[in-house]
PDB file of C-alpha atoms and ligand atoms in Angstrom:
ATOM      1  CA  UNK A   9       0.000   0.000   0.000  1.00 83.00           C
ATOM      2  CA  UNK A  10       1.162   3.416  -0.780  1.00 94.00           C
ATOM      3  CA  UNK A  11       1.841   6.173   2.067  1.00 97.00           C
ATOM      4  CA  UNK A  12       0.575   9.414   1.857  1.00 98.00           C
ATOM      5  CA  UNK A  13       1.333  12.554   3.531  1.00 98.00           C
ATOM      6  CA  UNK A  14      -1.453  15.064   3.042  1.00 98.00           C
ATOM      7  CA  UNK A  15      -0.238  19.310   4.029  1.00 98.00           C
ATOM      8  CA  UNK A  16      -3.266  21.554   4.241  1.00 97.00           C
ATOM      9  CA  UNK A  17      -3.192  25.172   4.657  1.00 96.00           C
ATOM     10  CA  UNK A  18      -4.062  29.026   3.067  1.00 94.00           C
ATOM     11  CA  UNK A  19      -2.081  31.082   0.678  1.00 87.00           C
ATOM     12  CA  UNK A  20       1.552  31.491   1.417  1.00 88.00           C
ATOM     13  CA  UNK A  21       2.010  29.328   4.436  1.00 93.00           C
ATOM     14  CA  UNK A  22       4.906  27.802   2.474  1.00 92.00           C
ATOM     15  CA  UNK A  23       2.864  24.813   1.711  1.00 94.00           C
ATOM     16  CA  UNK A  24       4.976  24.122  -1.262  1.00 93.00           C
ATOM     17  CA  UNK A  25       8.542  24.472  -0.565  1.00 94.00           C
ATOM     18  CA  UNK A  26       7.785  21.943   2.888  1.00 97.00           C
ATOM     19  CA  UNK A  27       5.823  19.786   0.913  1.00 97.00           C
ATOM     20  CA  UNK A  28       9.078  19.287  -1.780  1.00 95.00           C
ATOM     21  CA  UNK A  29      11.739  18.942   0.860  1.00 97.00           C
ATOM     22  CA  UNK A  30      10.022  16.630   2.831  1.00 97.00           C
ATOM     23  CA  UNK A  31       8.913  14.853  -0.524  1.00 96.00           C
ATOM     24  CA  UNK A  32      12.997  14.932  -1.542  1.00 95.00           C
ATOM     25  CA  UNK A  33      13.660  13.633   1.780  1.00 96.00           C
ATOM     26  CA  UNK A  34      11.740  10.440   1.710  1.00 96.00           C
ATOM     27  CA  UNK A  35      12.107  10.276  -2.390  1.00 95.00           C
ATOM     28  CA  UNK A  36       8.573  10.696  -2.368  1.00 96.00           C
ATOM     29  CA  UNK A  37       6.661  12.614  -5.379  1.00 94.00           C
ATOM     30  CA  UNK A  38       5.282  15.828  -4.605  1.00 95.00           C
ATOM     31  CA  UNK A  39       2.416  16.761  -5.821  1.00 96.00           C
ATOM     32  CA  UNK A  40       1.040  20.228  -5.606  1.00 95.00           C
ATOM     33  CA  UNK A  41      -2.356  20.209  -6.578  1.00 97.00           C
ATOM     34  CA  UNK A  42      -2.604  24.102  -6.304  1.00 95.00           C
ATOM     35  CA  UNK A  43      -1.071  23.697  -9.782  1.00 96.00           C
ATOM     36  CA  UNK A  44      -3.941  22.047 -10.945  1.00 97.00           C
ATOM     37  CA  UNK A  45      -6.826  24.012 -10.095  1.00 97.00           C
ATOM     38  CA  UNK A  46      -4.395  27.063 -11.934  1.00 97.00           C
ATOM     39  CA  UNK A  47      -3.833  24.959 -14.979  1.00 98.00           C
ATOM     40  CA  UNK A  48      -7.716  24.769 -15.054  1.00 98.00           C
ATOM     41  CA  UNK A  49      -7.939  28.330 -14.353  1.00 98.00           C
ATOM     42  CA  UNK A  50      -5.629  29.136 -17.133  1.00 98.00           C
ATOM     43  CA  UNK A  51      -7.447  27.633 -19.575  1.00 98.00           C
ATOM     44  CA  UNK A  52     -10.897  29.127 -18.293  1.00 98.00           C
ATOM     45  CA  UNK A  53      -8.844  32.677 -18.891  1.00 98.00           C
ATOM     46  CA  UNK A  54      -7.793  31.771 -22.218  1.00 97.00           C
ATOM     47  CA  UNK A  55     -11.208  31.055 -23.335  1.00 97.00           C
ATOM     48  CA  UNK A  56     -12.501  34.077 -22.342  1.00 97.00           C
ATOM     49  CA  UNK A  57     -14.314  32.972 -19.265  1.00 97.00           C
ATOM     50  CA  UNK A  58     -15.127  35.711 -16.821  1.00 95.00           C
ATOM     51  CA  UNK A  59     -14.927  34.470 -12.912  1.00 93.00           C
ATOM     52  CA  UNK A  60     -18.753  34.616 -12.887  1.00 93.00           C
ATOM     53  CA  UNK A  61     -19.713  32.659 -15.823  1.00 96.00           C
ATOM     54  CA  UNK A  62     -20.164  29.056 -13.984  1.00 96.00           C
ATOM     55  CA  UNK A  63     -22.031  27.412 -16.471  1.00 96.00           C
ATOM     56  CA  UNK A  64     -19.151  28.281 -19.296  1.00 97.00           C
ATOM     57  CA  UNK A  65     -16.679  26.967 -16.592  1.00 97.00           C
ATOM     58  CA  UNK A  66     -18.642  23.611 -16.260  1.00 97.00           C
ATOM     59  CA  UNK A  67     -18.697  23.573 -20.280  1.00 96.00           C
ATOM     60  CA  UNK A  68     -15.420  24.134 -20.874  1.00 97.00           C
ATOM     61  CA  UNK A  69     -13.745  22.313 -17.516  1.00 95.00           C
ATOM     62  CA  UNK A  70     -15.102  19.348 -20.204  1.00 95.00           C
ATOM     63  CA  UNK A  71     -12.187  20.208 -22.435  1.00 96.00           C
ATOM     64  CA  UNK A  72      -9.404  20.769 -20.034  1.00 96.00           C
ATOM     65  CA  UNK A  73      -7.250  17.609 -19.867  1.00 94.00           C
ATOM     66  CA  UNK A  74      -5.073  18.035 -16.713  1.00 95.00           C
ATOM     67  CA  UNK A  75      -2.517  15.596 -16.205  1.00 93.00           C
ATOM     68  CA  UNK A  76       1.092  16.086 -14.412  1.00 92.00           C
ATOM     69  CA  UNK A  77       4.415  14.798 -15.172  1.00 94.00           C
ATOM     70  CA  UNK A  78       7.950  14.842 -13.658  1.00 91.00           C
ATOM     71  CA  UNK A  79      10.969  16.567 -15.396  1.00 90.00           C
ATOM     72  CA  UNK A  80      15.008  16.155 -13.354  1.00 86.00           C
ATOM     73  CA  UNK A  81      12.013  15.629 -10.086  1.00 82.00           C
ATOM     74  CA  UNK A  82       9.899  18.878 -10.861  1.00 87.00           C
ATOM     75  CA  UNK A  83       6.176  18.126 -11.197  1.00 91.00           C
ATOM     76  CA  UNK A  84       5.221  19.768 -14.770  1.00 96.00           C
ATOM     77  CA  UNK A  85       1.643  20.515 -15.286  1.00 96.00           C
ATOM     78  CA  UNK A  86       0.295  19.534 -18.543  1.00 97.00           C
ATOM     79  CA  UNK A  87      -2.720  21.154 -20.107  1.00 97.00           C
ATOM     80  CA  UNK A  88      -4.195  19.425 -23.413  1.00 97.00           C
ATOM     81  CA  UNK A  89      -0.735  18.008 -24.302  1.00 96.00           C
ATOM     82  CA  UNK A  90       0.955  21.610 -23.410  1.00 97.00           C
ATOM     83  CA  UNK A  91       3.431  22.267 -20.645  1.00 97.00           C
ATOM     84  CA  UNK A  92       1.803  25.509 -19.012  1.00 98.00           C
ATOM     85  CA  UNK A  93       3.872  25.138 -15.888  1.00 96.00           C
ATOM     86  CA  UNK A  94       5.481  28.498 -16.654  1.00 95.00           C
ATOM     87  CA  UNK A  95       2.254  30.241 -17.196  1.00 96.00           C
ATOM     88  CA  UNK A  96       0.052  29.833 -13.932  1.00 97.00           C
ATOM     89  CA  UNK A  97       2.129  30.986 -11.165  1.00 91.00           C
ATOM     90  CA  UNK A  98       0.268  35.383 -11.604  1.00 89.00           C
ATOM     91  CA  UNK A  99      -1.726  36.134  -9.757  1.00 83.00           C
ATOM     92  CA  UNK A 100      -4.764  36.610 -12.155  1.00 92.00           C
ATOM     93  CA  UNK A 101      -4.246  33.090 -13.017  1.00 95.00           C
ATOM     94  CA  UNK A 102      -4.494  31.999  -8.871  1.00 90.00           C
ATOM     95  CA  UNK A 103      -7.483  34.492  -8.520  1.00 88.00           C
ATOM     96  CA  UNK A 104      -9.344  32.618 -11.273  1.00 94.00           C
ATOM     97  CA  UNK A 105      -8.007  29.215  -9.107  1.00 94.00           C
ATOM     98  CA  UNK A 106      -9.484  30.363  -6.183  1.00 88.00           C
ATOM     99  CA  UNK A 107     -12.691  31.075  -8.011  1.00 91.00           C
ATOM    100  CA  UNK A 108     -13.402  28.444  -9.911  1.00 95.00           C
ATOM    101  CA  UNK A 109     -12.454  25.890  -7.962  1.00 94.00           C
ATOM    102  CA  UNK A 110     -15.467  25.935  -5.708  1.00 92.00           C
ATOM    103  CA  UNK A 111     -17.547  24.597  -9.465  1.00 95.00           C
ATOM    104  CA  UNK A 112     -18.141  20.910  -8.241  1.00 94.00           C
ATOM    105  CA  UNK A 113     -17.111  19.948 -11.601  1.00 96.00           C
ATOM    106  CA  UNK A 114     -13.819  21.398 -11.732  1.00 97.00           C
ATOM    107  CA  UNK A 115     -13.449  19.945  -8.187  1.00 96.00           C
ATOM    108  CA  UNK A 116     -14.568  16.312  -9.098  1.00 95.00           C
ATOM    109  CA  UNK A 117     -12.261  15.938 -11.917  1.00 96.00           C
ATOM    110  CA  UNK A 118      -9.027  16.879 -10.309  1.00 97.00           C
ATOM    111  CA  UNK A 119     -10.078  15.032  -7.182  1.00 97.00           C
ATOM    112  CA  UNK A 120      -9.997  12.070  -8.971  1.00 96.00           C
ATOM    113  CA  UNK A 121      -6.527  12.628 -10.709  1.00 95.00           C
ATOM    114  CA  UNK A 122      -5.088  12.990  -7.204  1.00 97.00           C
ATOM    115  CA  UNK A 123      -6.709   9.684  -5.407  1.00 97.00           C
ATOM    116  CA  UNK A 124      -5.179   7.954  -8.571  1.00 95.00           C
ATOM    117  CA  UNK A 125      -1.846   9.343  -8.209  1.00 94.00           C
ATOM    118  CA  UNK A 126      -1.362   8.563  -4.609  1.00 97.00           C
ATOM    119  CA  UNK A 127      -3.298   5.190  -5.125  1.00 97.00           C
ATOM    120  CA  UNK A 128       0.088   4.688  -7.614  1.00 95.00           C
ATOM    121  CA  UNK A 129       2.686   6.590  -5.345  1.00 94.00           C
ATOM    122  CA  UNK A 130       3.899   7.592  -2.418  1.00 96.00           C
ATOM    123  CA  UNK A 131       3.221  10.761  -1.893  1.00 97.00           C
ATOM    124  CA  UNK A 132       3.442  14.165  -0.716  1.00 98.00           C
ATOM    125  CA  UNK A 133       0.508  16.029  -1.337  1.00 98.00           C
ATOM    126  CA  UNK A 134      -0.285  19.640  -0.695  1.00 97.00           C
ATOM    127  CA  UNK A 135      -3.554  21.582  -1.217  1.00 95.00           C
ATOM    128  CA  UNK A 136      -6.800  23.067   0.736  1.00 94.00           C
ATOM    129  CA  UNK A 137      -8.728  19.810   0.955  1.00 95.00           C
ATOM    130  CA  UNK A 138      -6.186  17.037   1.220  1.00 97.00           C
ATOM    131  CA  UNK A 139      -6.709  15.688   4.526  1.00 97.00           C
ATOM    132  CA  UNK A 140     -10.267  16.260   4.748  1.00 95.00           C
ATOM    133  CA  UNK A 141     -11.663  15.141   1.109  1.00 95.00           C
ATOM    134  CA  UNK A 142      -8.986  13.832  -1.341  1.00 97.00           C
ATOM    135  CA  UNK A 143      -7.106  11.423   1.190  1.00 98.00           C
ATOM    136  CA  UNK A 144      -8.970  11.034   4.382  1.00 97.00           C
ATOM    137  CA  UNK A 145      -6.926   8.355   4.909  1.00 97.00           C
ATOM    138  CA  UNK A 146      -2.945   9.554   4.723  1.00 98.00           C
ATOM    139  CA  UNK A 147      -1.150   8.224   6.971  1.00 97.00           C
ATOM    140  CA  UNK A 148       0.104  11.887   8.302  1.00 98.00           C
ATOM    141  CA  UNK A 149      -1.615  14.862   7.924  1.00 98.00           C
ATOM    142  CA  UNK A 150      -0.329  18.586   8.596  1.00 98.00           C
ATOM    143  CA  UNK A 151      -2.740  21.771   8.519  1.00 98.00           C
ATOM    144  CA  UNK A 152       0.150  24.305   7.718  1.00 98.00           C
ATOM    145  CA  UNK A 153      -0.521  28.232   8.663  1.00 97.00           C
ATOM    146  CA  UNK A 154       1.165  31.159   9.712  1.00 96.00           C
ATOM    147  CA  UNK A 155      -0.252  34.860  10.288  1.00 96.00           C
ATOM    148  CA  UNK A 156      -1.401  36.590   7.677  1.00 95.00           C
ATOM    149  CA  UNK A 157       1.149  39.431   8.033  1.00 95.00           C
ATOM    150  CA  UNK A 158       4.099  37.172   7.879  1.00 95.00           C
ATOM    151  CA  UNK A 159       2.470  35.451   5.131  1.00 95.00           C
ATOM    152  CA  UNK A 160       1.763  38.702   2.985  1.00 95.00           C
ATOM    153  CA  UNK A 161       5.562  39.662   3.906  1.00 94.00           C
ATOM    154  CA  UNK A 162       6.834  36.325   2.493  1.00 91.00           C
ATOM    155  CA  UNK A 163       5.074  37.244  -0.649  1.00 89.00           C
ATOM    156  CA  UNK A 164       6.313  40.462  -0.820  1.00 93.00           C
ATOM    157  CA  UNK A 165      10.147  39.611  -0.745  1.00 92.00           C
ATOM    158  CA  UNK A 166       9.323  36.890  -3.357  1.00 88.00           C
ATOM    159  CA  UNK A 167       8.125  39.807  -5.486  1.00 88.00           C
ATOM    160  CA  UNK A 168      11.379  42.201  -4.759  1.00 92.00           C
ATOM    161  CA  UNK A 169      13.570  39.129  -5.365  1.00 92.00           C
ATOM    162  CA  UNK A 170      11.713  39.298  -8.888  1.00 87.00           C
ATOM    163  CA  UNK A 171      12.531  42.469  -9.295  1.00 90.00           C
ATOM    164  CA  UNK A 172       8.710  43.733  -8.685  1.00 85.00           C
ATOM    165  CA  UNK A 173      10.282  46.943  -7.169  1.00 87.00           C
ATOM    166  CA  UNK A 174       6.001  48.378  -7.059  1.00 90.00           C
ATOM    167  CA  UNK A 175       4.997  45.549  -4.644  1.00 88.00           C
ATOM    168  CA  UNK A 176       2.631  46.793  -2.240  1.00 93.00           C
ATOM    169  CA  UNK A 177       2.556  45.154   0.569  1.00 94.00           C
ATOM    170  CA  UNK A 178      -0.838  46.170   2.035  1.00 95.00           C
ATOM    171  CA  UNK A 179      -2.443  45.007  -0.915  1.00 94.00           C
ATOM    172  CA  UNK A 180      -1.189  41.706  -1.081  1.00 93.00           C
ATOM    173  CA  UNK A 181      -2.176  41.579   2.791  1.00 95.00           C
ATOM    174  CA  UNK A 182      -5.546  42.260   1.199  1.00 94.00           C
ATOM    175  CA  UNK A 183      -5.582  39.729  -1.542  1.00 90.00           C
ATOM    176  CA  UNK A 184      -4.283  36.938   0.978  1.00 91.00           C
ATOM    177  CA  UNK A 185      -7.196  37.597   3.091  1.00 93.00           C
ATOM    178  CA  UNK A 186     -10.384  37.266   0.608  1.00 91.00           C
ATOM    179  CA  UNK A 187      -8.606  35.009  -1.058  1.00 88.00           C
ATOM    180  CA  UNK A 188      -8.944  32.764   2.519  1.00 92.00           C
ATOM    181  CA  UNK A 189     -12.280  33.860   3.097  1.00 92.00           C
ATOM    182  CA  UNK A 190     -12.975  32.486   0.103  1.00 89.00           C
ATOM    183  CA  UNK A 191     -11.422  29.317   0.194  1.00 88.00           C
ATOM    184  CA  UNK A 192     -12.686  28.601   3.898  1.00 93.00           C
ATOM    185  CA  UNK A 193     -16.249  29.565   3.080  1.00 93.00           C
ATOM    186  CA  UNK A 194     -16.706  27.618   0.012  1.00 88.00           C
ATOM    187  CA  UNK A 195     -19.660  25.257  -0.160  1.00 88.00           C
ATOM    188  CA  UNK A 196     -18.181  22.242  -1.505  1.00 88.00           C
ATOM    189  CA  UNK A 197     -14.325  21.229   0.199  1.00 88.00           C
ATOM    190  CA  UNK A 198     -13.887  24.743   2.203  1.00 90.00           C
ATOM    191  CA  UNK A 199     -10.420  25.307   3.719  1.00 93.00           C
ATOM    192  CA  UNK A 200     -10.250  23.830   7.144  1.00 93.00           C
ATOM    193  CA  UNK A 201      -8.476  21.718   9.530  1.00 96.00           C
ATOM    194  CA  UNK A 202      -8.725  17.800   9.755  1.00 96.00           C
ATOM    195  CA  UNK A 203     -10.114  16.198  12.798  1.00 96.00           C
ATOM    196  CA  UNK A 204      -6.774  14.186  12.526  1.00 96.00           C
ATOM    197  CA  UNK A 205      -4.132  17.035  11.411  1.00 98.00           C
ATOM    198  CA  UNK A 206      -1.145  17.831  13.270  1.00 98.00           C
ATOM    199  CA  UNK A 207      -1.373  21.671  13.228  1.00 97.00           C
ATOM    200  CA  UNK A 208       2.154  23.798  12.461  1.00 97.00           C
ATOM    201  CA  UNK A 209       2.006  27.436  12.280  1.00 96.00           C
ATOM    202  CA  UNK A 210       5.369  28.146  10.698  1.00 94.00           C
ATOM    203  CA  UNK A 211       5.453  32.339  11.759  1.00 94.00           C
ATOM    204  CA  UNK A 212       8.183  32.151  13.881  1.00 93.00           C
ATOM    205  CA  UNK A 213       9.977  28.524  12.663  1.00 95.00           C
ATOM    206  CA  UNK A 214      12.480  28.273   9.607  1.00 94.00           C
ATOM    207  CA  UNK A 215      11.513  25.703   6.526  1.00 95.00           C
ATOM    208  CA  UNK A 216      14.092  23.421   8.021  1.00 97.00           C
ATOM    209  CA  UNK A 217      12.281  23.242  11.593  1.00 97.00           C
ATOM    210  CA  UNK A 218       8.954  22.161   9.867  1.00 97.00           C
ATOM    211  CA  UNK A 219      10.837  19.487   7.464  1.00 98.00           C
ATOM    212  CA  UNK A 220      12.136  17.870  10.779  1.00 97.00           C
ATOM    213  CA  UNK A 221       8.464  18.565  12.639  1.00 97.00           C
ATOM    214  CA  UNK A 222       6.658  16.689   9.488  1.00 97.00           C
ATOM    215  CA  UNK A 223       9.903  14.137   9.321  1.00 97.00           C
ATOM    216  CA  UNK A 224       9.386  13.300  13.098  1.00 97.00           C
ATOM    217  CA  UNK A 225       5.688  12.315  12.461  1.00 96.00           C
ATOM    218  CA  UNK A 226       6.376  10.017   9.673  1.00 94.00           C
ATOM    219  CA  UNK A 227       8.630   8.387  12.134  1.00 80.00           C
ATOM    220  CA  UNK A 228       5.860   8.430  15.016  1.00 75.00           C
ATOM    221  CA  UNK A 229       3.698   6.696  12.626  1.00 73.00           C
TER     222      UNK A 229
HETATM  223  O1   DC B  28      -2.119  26.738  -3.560  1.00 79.49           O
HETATM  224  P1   DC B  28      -2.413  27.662  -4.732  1.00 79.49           P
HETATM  225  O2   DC B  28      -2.385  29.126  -4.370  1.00 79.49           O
HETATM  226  O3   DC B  28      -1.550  27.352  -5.925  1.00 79.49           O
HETATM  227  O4   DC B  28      -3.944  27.316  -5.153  1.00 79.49           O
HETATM  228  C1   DC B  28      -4.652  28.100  -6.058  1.00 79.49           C
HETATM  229  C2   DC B  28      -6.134  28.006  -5.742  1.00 79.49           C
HETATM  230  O5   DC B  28      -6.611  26.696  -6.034  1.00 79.49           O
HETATM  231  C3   DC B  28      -6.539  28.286  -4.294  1.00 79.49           C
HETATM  232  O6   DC B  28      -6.967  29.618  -4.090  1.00 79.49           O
HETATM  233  C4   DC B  28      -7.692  27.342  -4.021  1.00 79.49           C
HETATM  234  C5   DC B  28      -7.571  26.283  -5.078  1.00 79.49           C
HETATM  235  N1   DC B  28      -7.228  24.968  -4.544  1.00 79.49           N
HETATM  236  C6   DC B  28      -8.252  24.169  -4.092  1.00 79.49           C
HETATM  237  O7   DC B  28      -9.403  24.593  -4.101  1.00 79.49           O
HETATM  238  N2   DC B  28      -7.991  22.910  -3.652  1.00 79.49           N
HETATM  239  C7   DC B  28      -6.727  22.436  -3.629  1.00 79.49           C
HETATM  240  N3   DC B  28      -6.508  21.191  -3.206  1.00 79.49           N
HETATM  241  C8   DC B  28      -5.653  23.254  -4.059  1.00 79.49           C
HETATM  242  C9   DC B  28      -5.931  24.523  -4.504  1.00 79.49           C
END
């Protein structure tokens, strides 16, 4: 049987870069499933979906084929045949994410990529609903957080380091927090904790304290 670790959490809790160093750790695949719902998303912008138009995003979630792949151990996200890995990481394209992946068919279809990958795999698997709905049953589960301030300033020295010299800080503050009222109020999978999930608020820890925090409960397990 495969073992899964499932990490939950908001916006910029620095879900992925624990997620891949534990995964590299154990030489387990990481999947970020984040990625996903933004692949979706891009395609919904390229169609010329607005955020609002749910029924086109049913229709045309139809003709999105999302599947992942691994390139020298990076997960690649393939969209109809196309590598659009470079393209989803703005943050139009995880605006749209966050807003269209409350449509239960967008949900159900990448739900069932995921339980077939970590059916496959082991796995480290990071996302909003991972613990609760995708795999209630990993055999670890993390709900990662940290305050929203730290969070929002995390983002904002990712932008500098860019060379986004206009960053404001005080909006992205803003954007992180509708962004998790929106994912923790959503009907169908809404952001929240797992009965079961160890929870690690990272504001005051480095990534290499939570790598050994998540290490030590694959060990406990
Ligand atoms: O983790 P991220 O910022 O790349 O995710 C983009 C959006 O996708 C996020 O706002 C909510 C959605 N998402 C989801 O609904 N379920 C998941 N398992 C992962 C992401």
């Amino acid at each position: 049987m495969s073992y899964s670790i499932a990490i939950d959490g908001p916006a910029g809790a620095g879900k992925s870069t624990i997620a891949r160093a534990v995964a590299k750790e154990l030489s387990f695949i990481y999947v970020d499933t984040g990625a996903m719902y933004r692949a979706m998303a891009y395609y919904f912008l390229q169609q010329g979906i607005a955020e609002n138009e749910t029924d086109k995003i049913k229709n045309a979630c139809q003709h999105a084929d999302v599947s992942i792949a691994y390139k020298n151990g990076e997960q690649k996200v393939i969209l109809n045949g196309e590598d659009v890995t470079p393209y989803i990481r703005s943050e139009a394209v995880g605006n749209m994410a966050s807003k269209s992946s409350p449509v239960p068919e967008v949900r159900a279809k990448l739900t069932q990529l995921q339980k077939d990958l970590a059916a496959k795999e082991n796995v480290v698997m990071d996302g909003r609903d991972i613990g609760t709905c995708v795999l209630p049953k990993a055999q670890v589960k993390v709900y990662l957080t940290a305050s929203t301030h730290t969070r929002a300033m995390r983002r904002y020295k990712e932008l500098l380091e860019k060379g986004q010299s206009d960053a404001d800080i005080e909006k992205i503050e803003a954007d992180i927090e509708e962004r998790d009222y929106r994912d923790m109020h959503r009907e169908i999978s809404p952001l929240c904790q797992a009965k079961d999930a160890v929870l690690v608020d990272s504001s005051e820890m480095t990534i290499e304290e939570v790598v050994k925090k998540i290490l030590s409960l694959v060990k406990e397990d």
